[in-house]
Structures are given as structure tokens and as C-alpha cells.
Amino acid sequence: MSDVARRAGVALGTVSNVLNRPSIVAPATRARVLAAIDELGFVRNNLARTLANGRADTLGFVIVDIGNSLFVDIARGAQAASAEAGMKLLLANSDVNFESQNDFLDWFDEARVGGVLLAPLDGPLEAAQRVRNHGRPVVTVNWPGNPGHSCGVTVDEEHGGYLAATHLLERGRTRLIFAGGPLSLHAVAERLSGARRAVAEWGSGTSLEVAETARLTIRTGREFGKEIAARKLSERPDGIVSAADALAAGCVQALVAERIRVPEDIAIIGYDNNHFAADSIIPISTVGQPGHEMGRIAAGLLLEEIAGGAHEHRTVTLAPELFERASTAGDARG
Amino acid sequence: MSDVARRAGVALGTVSNVLNRPSIVAPATRARVLAAIDELGFVRNNLARTLANGRADTLGFVIVDIGNSLFVDIARGAQAASAEAGMKLLLANSDVNFESQNDFLDWFDEARVGGVLLAPLDGPLEAAQRVRNHGRPVVTVNWPGNPGHSCGVTVDEEHGGYLAATHLLERGRTRLIFAGGPLSLHAVAERLSGARRAVAEWGSGTSLEVAETARLTIRTGREFGKEIAARKLSERPDGIVSAADALAAGCVQALVAERIRVPEDIAIIGYDNNHFAADSIIPISTVGQPGHEMGRIAAGLLLEEIAGGAHEHRTVTLAPELFERASTAGDARG
């Protein structure tokens, strides 16, 4: 505090007044003192540490969409790993909103938590870099790190799309359609790319149509299913690779309502292993990201970086897993 | 700060040293200064406000179980109302753990957020009262307030149980069974009590058996369904009132696997309106709490209390709603 007084060229009591009774200090003097406090970051640090006892034992997690159970799984995995290390984890739902994501990153930065996990929107990450520039580690989840600069945990989405399409091809399906979108979403584009690779490898007699959808919701899935049902028999696919479980669930509802049999007439596989995919009475096959493990590993990387010592910034890429269920059962040729 | 110095009987510079370089202050003096800071809560308040710029514009929400979509709905409703008031909402998942619930309450208290929402475990709430004693409002969600002392938002669980059982009785079901537990859980006991009232009102020719379960999970539901299927036909119920959707979903899976038809042989209704109840291909009827509205109203009560002025501590009790779906379709007599 005496450093602040020296820097601002005021008496110690004036610094105290600025902190306790700012209204009695002349505006220009107040501005000078606050500027000095800002410049001497360590003063704020020391005060904050004294006041906010234990806040360095807290991690923040900014989550793109808490309504998606994948992120709930990730949060629970991160919480388990944090708790084992004696750390608390606070969650913030950015609700697929950029401004909100940035605000929460700044909040955790100002609250001087030990570090931050970020499951980001698809887009630029300047705010995360700003937090890192303040010496506070940020690890991305469901988003790659920047090797040498930051850590991230991601899933091989291309491989996931490959797994899903190959699963349908192995069951004798030949006329596949990939449904999902918008394709500007990184993960959707990667899944499509993997599905394309699978069909290309399988070769002659198989095809992949691409149906870009505006969203990945149940409602969009119902509309897509109605479109498929309205087609002539010869133009219908016999296998659907859906970029999301919600989309697949809506599609199945529409197909069944139009008396198209799943999987006999059209097999369908979703993506994300959302809880309802397994809990359906006719369960939907899906490709799942290991959410709990993603959260655990991301928290582990963050804790390692916070602990200091030898730490190599890296991206951990996990393999997605196929979950076979009734919606793709049986062989179309059998 | 000079108040602290006076109270502790030390020079102003000593207070500054305790905050900035505690190691150079004699332990006894340090203790005296910290005790004075504690007693004069407002000093810490002022400092915290200066340092934690904007933290009073933040609300905390301690959530019993983020894996239950009801609480995700509540959180999203609370976040919508907070955002409209220009407030941020931070979430903490106590993960059905008392110690964790108390730790997070203390955390938000120390972080000097504007106020706290609490969806608590079934049990004592001393930690919430401690936060209130520090002048920080705490509003309970899915838990009644203490009229005159604190606000809460709750759902009429007894009425929900009544709605569920009446729905089955109206469809000609006469041999009902209530499945759920443990009955020490307040909400489960209330739902049972409502189901009892419905059967009592309906009168002769109807009965209600109670099957207390150890948990409310899908797995427990599967075990319960197997037990029902193993019974002699004459001892099977024709209607099941399940205290939770997860329990109902597991039960349906087991019944269908044993070739018992739902709803023809046994109709079943769940509780909670969890997402998967609606997204199932044979959707499960359920009684739903209006989660989003609960969150909005709870945040509204908290904001009103924070704003000061005339505020009457009260419990807002919302009505649950019946969602009719395929699992209770048709009339047993028709």
C-alpha cells in the first residue's frame, strides 16, 4: 500500500481513503491512486489473496451449453478430478453466446481463480488469450489447444463420422445420407468428412448424399424425417448418418409416424451419446464422446499447469466410441 | 482502514503491513488486526467492492444435481431472469453432497456476490442461514422459504402425486402401485400422499400398493419392473405411479423385455418431465415441475431482495402439470 502511495505521489491515508471512502477524495487524486493500484498489480493480488481466502483453490469452467448432456458429463468429470485435488469447480453457462462467454472468462480472471476450463463456441478465442496473458492458465475442452501455448482436450470427430458410416455399410446399407448442419460448424464438417472417407473406402455400389440442416435439434430432425418420408421409395436412403442425437430422435419420430420402419426400412445412427439416445424404448445407435473422461483429463492438464514445474502444452485427442443399439440392428441383406 | 487501526490499537501502517506483508508483523499484532477486520465487516466489504469490481452484479446458484435436467431447466430460467437484470449467474454443482453444498455457499459468501440461489439437498440449511446472517440474501428453489425470514420457490408435490394417480384412475385403472423412494425424501413422501388422497377419493374397487425403492434411478426401475413381471397375473398392478421418470423408464424397459404391454397391460406415469420422458419413441406420461419458471421466479425474488425496499419474504408455490403421452393412452375398460 505504501508502494501505491509512493507511485501515486500521495499520503498513505489518501490511499486508504480511496479504498474506504472514495467520495471524500478529489476525482483526479482518486484516478491517480486507482491507476497506481492497477499498475502495481501485486498490491491487488496481495489484498485479494488476503480477502478472498482460498480462491486460488477454485477453478472456473465456462460451458457453451449446459442444456447438452455432453457438457454436463464433461463438467461432472472435471468436478471429480478437481475434487480429488482439493479444488472447487464453478460453472458458467455461456448459453451459446459470445459476449457471455467473454464476460465469464473476465469474471473468473478478476475473481483470481487458479485456472479456467473453457468449452467454447465455434469461433475466435481472444478473451481466453487475455486471461492467459494475465498468467492464468486456460485449458479448452472439446476444442484443440495451441501446441506450445495452451492445452486442449478434443475428440477425433472425423474418425467418429467414419465409425458411424462404416457401421451402416457393414450392415448392408448402400444408399447413405448424411444429415446435419450448418456445415460451418467445425465438428459437423469433420463428421461429414469421416463419413465421406468411409463410403469412398467401401467403394462401388455405395453412395453418400449430403443433407445440410439449419440446426441440430429434435424439431429440425422431425422436418428432415418428413422430407425423407415424402420421397419416392426409390429415392429414399436406407441408412442415415445424423450429426446429432437430437436430430436423429426427431427424424425417427417422423419416420415412425409415417409408418417407415426403423431399422428395417431405414437404419439411423446419431452422434453425441446424449442421455435420451440410450433411454429411448427403441434406443438409437450413436457415436459418443467420452465426456466424463474429457472433463477429467482437461482438469488434470489445468491442475498440472497451475502446479508449475515442467509442463508441455499439448492437445489430448480422445477416440470416440460407437454404441450399437436397436436403430441399426440387423443386416439389410440378411 | 483507520477504523481497523483504531479498533486494533495499532498504527495505520501496521494494518497495511498485515494486508500486504503479513510476515513482517508480530503474530499477536497480526491476530489483533485480523480480528478487528473481522469485527468491522464493512472494511472488508469496502475493500472487496473496490477490488472485485462488478462482483455484486453476480449471483451464485448452488445446485443439488446438475445431472438432473429439471435443475438444468431451473438454472436456465434463473440465468434468463438474471441476464435481463444485467446480472451474471455462476453455477456450482453440489453433486448431492452436503459438505460440498456448504463449501459452495461459503465460497459465494466470501466472493461477495449479490445473492445466492440454492436448490438444496433434503436436509438442514444452517449454511444458508450463515450466509443470510452476513446480509447476503439466499433464496431456495425446489424448497420452501421460511415466511418472514427467507424466500423460496416450490412445487406442490402432493398435488402432483394426486394428478398422476387420478390420471390412471380416470383411464379405468383400479389396481395401482406407487413406486419410489426412499420415502424419507420429502418430495417422494408428498407425491405418495397425493396418490393416496386420489385413490381414497375415487373409492371402492380401487387400491394403492406402496413399493418403496432404494433409489430413483433407471437401474432401480429395471429391477422393479422385473419384480412386477415375475408376479402372478392376478397380483400385478394395472397402473404404476412412479415417483420419477428415470425409475419409470427403467421399469418400462423391463416390462417390455418381459413382453408385458405398455400401456395395454400396465399403464405407467412418471414424474419430473425429464427430457428423455418426452424424447422416447414411446413417450412416457409424466408430471412436470415448471423448471424454467421456477428459476425465473426464484431469481426474481432474489433480485427484489437485493434491491432492498419493501420486500416480503415468502414462498411461491407453483402447480405441477400433467403431460399425457403414450404410456397411459387408452382406457382399460374400453
Short mmCIF file of N, CA and C in Angstrom, two decimals, chain A residues 152-244:
data_model
loop_
_atom_site.label_atom_id
_atom_site.label_comp_id
_atom_site.label_asym_id
_atom_site.label_seq_id
_atom_site.Cartn_x
_atom_site.Cartn_y
_atom_site.Cartn_z
N GLY A 152 -5.43 -28.41 -24.67
CA GLY A 152 -6.83 -28.65 -25.02
C GLY A 152 -7.11 -30.14 -25.05
N VAL A 153 -8.40 -30.47 -24.89
CA VAL A 153 -8.83 -31.86 -25.00
C VAL A 153 -9.89 -31.91 -26.08
N THR A 154 -9.71 -32.80 -27.02
CA THR A 154 -10.62 -32.84 -28.14
C THR A 154 -10.92 -34.29 -28.49
N VAL A 155 -11.91 -34.48 -29.33
CA VAL A 155 -12.27 -35.82 -29.78
C VAL A 155 -12.09 -35.85 -31.29
N ASP A 156 -11.66 -36.98 -31.79
CA ASP A 156 -11.41 -37.11 -33.22
C ASP A 156 -12.75 -37.22 -33.94
N GLU A 157 -13.32 -36.07 -34.32
CA GLU A 157 -14.66 -36.02 -34.92
C GLU A 157 -14.68 -36.70 -36.29
N GLU A 158 -13.60 -36.55 -37.04
CA GLU A 158 -13.54 -37.17 -38.37
C GLU A 158 -13.66 -38.67 -38.20
N HIS A 159 -12.95 -39.21 -37.26
CA HIS A 159 -12.99 -40.65 -37.01
C HIS A 159 -14.39 -41.08 -36.55
N GLY A 160 -15.05 -40.22 -35.81
CA GLY A 160 -16.42 -40.51 -35.36
C GLY A 160 -17.37 -40.65 -36.54
N GLY A 161 -17.26 -39.73 -37.50
CA GLY A 161 -18.10 -39.82 -38.70
C GLY A 161 -17.78 -41.08 -39.49
N TYR A 162 -16.51 -41.42 -39.51
CA TYR A 162 -16.08 -42.64 -40.21
C TYR A 162 -16.68 -43.87 -39.54
N LEU A 163 -16.63 -43.91 -38.23
CA LEU A 163 -17.20 -45.05 -37.48
C LEU A 163 -18.69 -45.20 -37.76
N ALA A 164 -19.41 -44.07 -37.74
CA ALA A 164 -20.86 -44.11 -37.92
C ALA A 164 -21.23 -44.64 -39.31
N ALA A 165 -20.58 -44.10 -40.34
CA ALA A 165 -20.91 -44.53 -41.71
C ALA A 165 -20.49 -45.97 -41.94
N THR A 166 -19.31 -46.35 -41.44
CA THR A 166 -18.83 -47.73 -41.61
C THR A 166 -19.79 -48.71 -40.95
N HIS A 167 -20.33 -48.34 -39.81
CA HIS A 167 -21.28 -49.19 -39.10
C HIS A 167 -22.49 -49.50 -39.99
N LEU A 168 -23.01 -48.50 -40.68
CA LEU A 168 -24.17 -48.71 -41.57
C LEU A 168 -23.77 -49.54 -42.80
N LEU A 169 -22.59 -49.27 -43.36
CA LEU A 169 -22.12 -50.02 -44.54
C LEU A 169 -21.93 -51.50 -44.20
N GLU A 170 -21.41 -51.75 -43.01
CA GLU A 170 -21.19 -53.14 -42.57
C GLU A 170 -22.51 -53.89 -42.41
N ARG A 171 -23.59 -53.13 -42.19
CA ARG A 171 -24.91 -53.76 -42.07
C ARG A 171 -25.65 -53.78 -43.39
N GLY A 172 -24.91 -53.65 -44.49
CA GLY A 172 -25.52 -53.83 -45.81
C GLY A 172 -26.23 -52.62 -46.36
N ARG A 173 -26.12 -51.49 -45.67
CA ARG A 173 -26.75 -50.28 -46.20
C ARG A 173 -25.88 -49.71 -47.30
N THR A 174 -26.49 -49.25 -48.39
CA THR A 174 -25.70 -48.78 -49.53
C THR A 174 -26.01 -47.33 -49.91
N ARG A 175 -27.24 -46.89 -49.64
CA ARG A 175 -27.63 -45.52 -50.03
C ARG A 175 -27.69 -44.67 -48.77
N LEU A 176 -26.55 -44.11 -48.39
CA LEU A 176 -26.49 -43.35 -47.14
C LEU A 176 -26.79 -41.87 -47.39
N ILE A 177 -27.29 -41.25 -46.33
CA ILE A 177 -27.45 -39.79 -46.36
C ILE A 177 -26.87 -39.25 -45.06
N PHE A 178 -26.10 -38.19 -45.19
CA PHE A 178 -25.56 -37.52 -44.01
C PHE A 178 -26.44 -36.32 -43.73
N ALA A 179 -27.01 -36.25 -42.52
CA ALA A 179 -27.87 -35.12 -42.14
C ALA A 179 -27.23 -34.36 -41.01
N GLY A 180 -27.13 -33.04 -41.16
CA GLY A 180 -26.56 -32.24 -40.09
C GLY A 180 -26.17 -30.87 -40.60
N GLY A 181 -26.00 -29.94 -39.68
CA GLY A 181 -25.58 -28.63 -40.12
C GLY A 181 -25.78 -27.58 -39.04
N PRO A 182 -25.42 -26.33 -39.28
CA PRO A 182 -24.78 -25.93 -40.53
C PRO A 182 -23.36 -26.50 -40.65
N LEU A 183 -22.91 -26.66 -41.90
CA LEU A 183 -21.59 -27.26 -42.14
C LEU A 183 -20.48 -26.29 -41.74
N SER A 184 -20.82 -25.06 -41.41
CA SER A 184 -19.79 -24.14 -40.91
C SER A 184 -19.35 -24.54 -39.51
N LEU A 185 -20.12 -25.39 -38.83
CA LEU A 185 -19.69 -25.89 -37.52
C LEU A 185 -18.57 -26.90 -37.73
N HIS A 186 -17.46 -26.64 -37.08
CA HIS A 186 -16.26 -27.46 -37.25
C HIS A 186 -16.55 -28.95 -37.05
N ALA A 187 -17.24 -29.30 -35.96
CA ALA A 187 -17.45 -30.71 -35.66
C ALA A 187 -18.34 -31.38 -36.71
N VAL A 188 -19.36 -30.68 -37.19
CA VAL A 188 -20.25 -31.25 -38.20
C VAL A 188 -19.47 -31.51 -39.48
N ALA A 189 -18.65 -30.55 -39.89
CA ALA A 189 -17.86 -30.70 -41.11
C ALA A 189 -16.90 -31.88 -40.98
N GLU A 190 -16.30 -32.05 -39.81
CA GLU A 190 -15.38 -33.17 -39.60
C GLU A 190 -16.11 -34.51 -39.66
N ARG A 191 -17.29 -34.57 -39.07
CA ARG A 191 -18.06 -35.82 -39.07
C ARG A 191 -18.43 -36.18 -40.50
N LEU A 192 -18.84 -35.19 -41.30
CA LEU A 192 -19.17 -35.44 -42.70
C LEU A 192 -17.94 -35.95 -43.43
N SER A 193 -16.83 -35.33 -43.16
CA SER A 193 -15.59 -35.71 -43.83
C SER A 193 -15.24 -37.18 -43.52
N GLY A 194 -15.44 -37.62 -42.30
CA GLY A 194 -15.20 -39.02 -41.95
C GLY A 194 -16.17 -39.95 -42.63
N ALA A 195 -17.44 -39.54 -42.73
CA ALA A 195 -18.45 -40.36 -43.41
C ALA A 195 -18.07 -40.51 -44.88
N ARG A 196 -17.60 -39.43 -45.49
CA ARG A 196 -17.17 -39.47 -46.90
C ARG A 196 -16.03 -40.46 -47.08
N ARG A 197 -15.08 -40.43 -46.18
CA ARG A 197 -13.93 -41.33 -46.28
C ARG A 197 -14.40 -42.78 -46.21
N ALA A 198 -15.34 -43.07 -45.30
CA ALA A 198 -15.83 -44.44 -45.14
C ALA A 198 -16.47 -44.94 -46.44
N VAL A 199 -17.33 -44.11 -47.04
CA VAL A 199 -18.02 -44.51 -48.27
C VAL A 199 -17.02 -44.65 -49.42
N ALA A 200 -16.05 -43.75 -49.49
CA ALA A 200 -15.03 -43.84 -50.54
C ALA A 200 -14.24 -45.14 -50.40
N GLU A 201 -13.90 -45.51 -49.18
CA GLU A 201 -13.15 -46.76 -48.96
C GLU A 201 -13.98 -47.98 -49.31
N TRP A 202 -15.29 -47.92 -48.99
CA TRP A 202 -16.17 -49.07 -49.22
C TRP A 202 -16.32 -49.32 -50.72
N GLY A 203 -16.37 -48.23 -51.49
CA GLY A 203 -16.33 -48.33 -52.94
C GLY A 203 -17.65 -48.54 -53.63
N SER A 204 -17.59 -49.24 -54.73
CA SER A 204 -18.70 -49.27 -55.69
C SER A 204 -19.99 -49.79 -55.08
N GLY A 205 -21.08 -49.26 -55.61
CA GLY A 205 -22.39 -49.69 -55.13
C GLY A 205 -22.86 -48.94 -53.91
N THR A 206 -22.04 -48.05 -53.38
CA THR A 206 -22.47 -47.26 -52.21
C THR A 206 -22.41 -45.78 -52.56
N SER A 207 -23.27 -45.03 -51.90
CA SER A 207 -23.29 -43.59 -52.17
C SER A 207 -23.59 -42.82 -50.88
N LEU A 208 -23.19 -41.56 -50.87
CA LEU A 208 -23.46 -40.70 -49.71
C LEU A 208 -24.04 -39.38 -50.20
N GLU A 209 -25.29 -39.15 -49.84
CA GLU A 209 -25.92 -37.87 -50.15
C GLU A 209 -25.71 -36.96 -48.93
N VAL A 210 -25.61 -35.65 -49.15
CA VAL A 210 -25.44 -34.73 -48.02
C VAL A 210 -26.67 -33.84 -47.91
N ALA A 211 -27.30 -33.87 -46.73
CA ALA A 211 -28.46 -33.01 -46.49
C ALA A 211 -28.08 -32.05 -45.37
N GLU A 212 -27.68 -30.84 -45.74
CA GLU A 212 -27.30 -29.87 -44.73
C GLU A 212 -28.57 -29.33 -44.06
N THR A 213 -28.58 -29.36 -42.72
CA THR A 213 -29.73 -28.83 -41.99
C THR A 213 -29.34 -27.52 -41.34
N ALA A 214 -30.36 -26.73 -41.00
CA ALA A 214 -30.10 -25.41 -40.40
C ALA A 214 -29.66 -25.55 -38.96
N ARG A 215 -30.16 -26.59 -38.28
CA ARG A 215 -29.84 -26.77 -36.87
C ARG A 215 -29.68 -28.25 -36.57
N LEU A 216 -29.43 -28.56 -35.31
CA LEU A 216 -29.22 -29.96 -34.91
C LEU A 216 -30.27 -30.38 -33.89
N THR A 217 -31.44 -29.78 -33.93
CA THR A 217 -32.46 -30.00 -32.90
C THR A 217 -33.43 -31.13 -33.26
N ILE A 218 -34.21 -31.54 -32.28
CA ILE A 218 -35.26 -32.54 -32.49
C ILE A 218 -36.26 -32.04 -33.54
N ARG A 219 -36.62 -30.77 -33.44
CA ARG A 219 -37.59 -30.19 -34.35
C ARG A 219 -37.08 -30.27 -35.80
N THR A 220 -35.81 -29.88 -35.99
CA THR A 220 -35.22 -29.95 -37.33
C THR A 220 -35.21 -31.40 -37.80
N GLY A 221 -34.96 -32.33 -36.87
CA GLY A 221 -34.95 -33.75 -37.22
C GLY A 221 -36.31 -34.22 -37.69
N ARG A 222 -37.37 -33.72 -37.05
CA ARG A 222 -38.73 -34.10 -37.47
C ARG A 222 -39.00 -33.63 -38.89
N GLU A 223 -38.58 -32.38 -39.17
CA GLU A 223 -38.79 -31.84 -40.52
C GLU A 223 -38.01 -32.66 -41.55
N PHE A 224 -36.78 -32.99 -41.19
CA PHE A 224 -35.95 -33.79 -42.10
C PHE A 224 -36.59 -35.16 -42.34
N GLY A 225 -37.09 -35.79 -41.27
CA GLY A 225 -37.73 -37.10 -41.40
C GLY A 225 -38.95 -37.03 -42.30
N LYS A 226 -39.72 -35.95 -42.18
CA LYS A 226 -40.90 -35.80 -43.05
C LYS A 226 -40.49 -35.70 -44.51
N GLU A 227 -39.41 -34.97 -44.76
CA GLU A 227 -38.93 -34.84 -46.14
C GLU A 227 -38.54 -36.20 -46.72
N ILE A 228 -37.86 -36.99 -45.90
CA ILE A 228 -37.44 -38.32 -46.35
C ILE A 228 -38.68 -39.18 -46.64
N ALA A 229 -39.66 -39.11 -45.74
CA ALA A 229 -40.87 -39.93 -45.89
C ALA A 229 -41.65 -39.52 -47.14
N ALA A 230 -41.55 -38.24 -47.53
CA ALA A 230 -42.31 -37.73 -48.68
C ALA A 230 -41.67 -38.16 -50.00
N ARG A 231 -40.44 -38.67 -49.93
CA ARG A 231 -39.76 -39.06 -51.17
C ARG A 231 -40.35 -40.34 -51.75
N LYS A 232 -40.17 -40.52 -53.06
CA LYS A 232 -40.48 -41.81 -53.68
C LYS A 232 -39.58 -42.86 -53.06
N LEU A 233 -40.10 -44.10 -53.00
CA LEU A 233 -39.33 -45.19 -52.39
C LEU A 233 -37.91 -45.28 -52.97
N SER A 234 -37.80 -45.19 -54.30
CA SER A 234 -36.51 -45.37 -54.97
C SER A 234 -35.52 -44.26 -54.60
N GLU A 235 -36.03 -43.16 -54.08
CA GLU A 235 -35.12 -42.04 -53.78
C GLU A 235 -34.83 -41.91 -52.28
N ARG A 236 -35.39 -42.85 -51.53
CA ARG A 236 -35.10 -42.81 -50.09
C ARG A 236 -33.76 -43.47 -49.78
N PRO A 237 -33.06 -42.95 -48.78
CA PRO A 237 -31.85 -43.64 -48.32
C PRO A 237 -32.23 -44.89 -47.56
N ASP A 238 -31.27 -45.81 -47.37
CA ASP A 238 -31.54 -46.95 -46.47
C ASP A 238 -30.70 -46.84 -45.19
N GLY A 239 -29.94 -45.75 -45.11
CA GLY A 239 -29.16 -45.51 -43.89
C GLY A 239 -28.95 -44.01 -43.69
N ILE A 240 -29.16 -43.53 -42.47
CA ILE A 240 -28.97 -42.11 -42.18
C ILE A 240 -27.86 -41.95 -41.14
N VAL A 241 -26.85 -41.16 -41.49
CA VAL A 241 -25.82 -40.75 -40.52
C VAL A 241 -26.23 -39.36 -40.05
N SER A 242 -26.67 -39.27 -38.82
CA SER A 242 -27.10 -37.98 -38.29
C SER A 242 -25.98 -37.37 -37.47
N ALA A 243 -25.75 -36.09 -37.63
CA ALA A 243 -24.65 -35.42 -36.93
C ALA A 243 -24.95 -35.16 -35.47
N ALA A 244 -26.18 -35.50 -35.03
CA ALA A 244 -26.53 -35.29 -33.62
C ALA A 244 -27.67 -36.21 -33.22
#
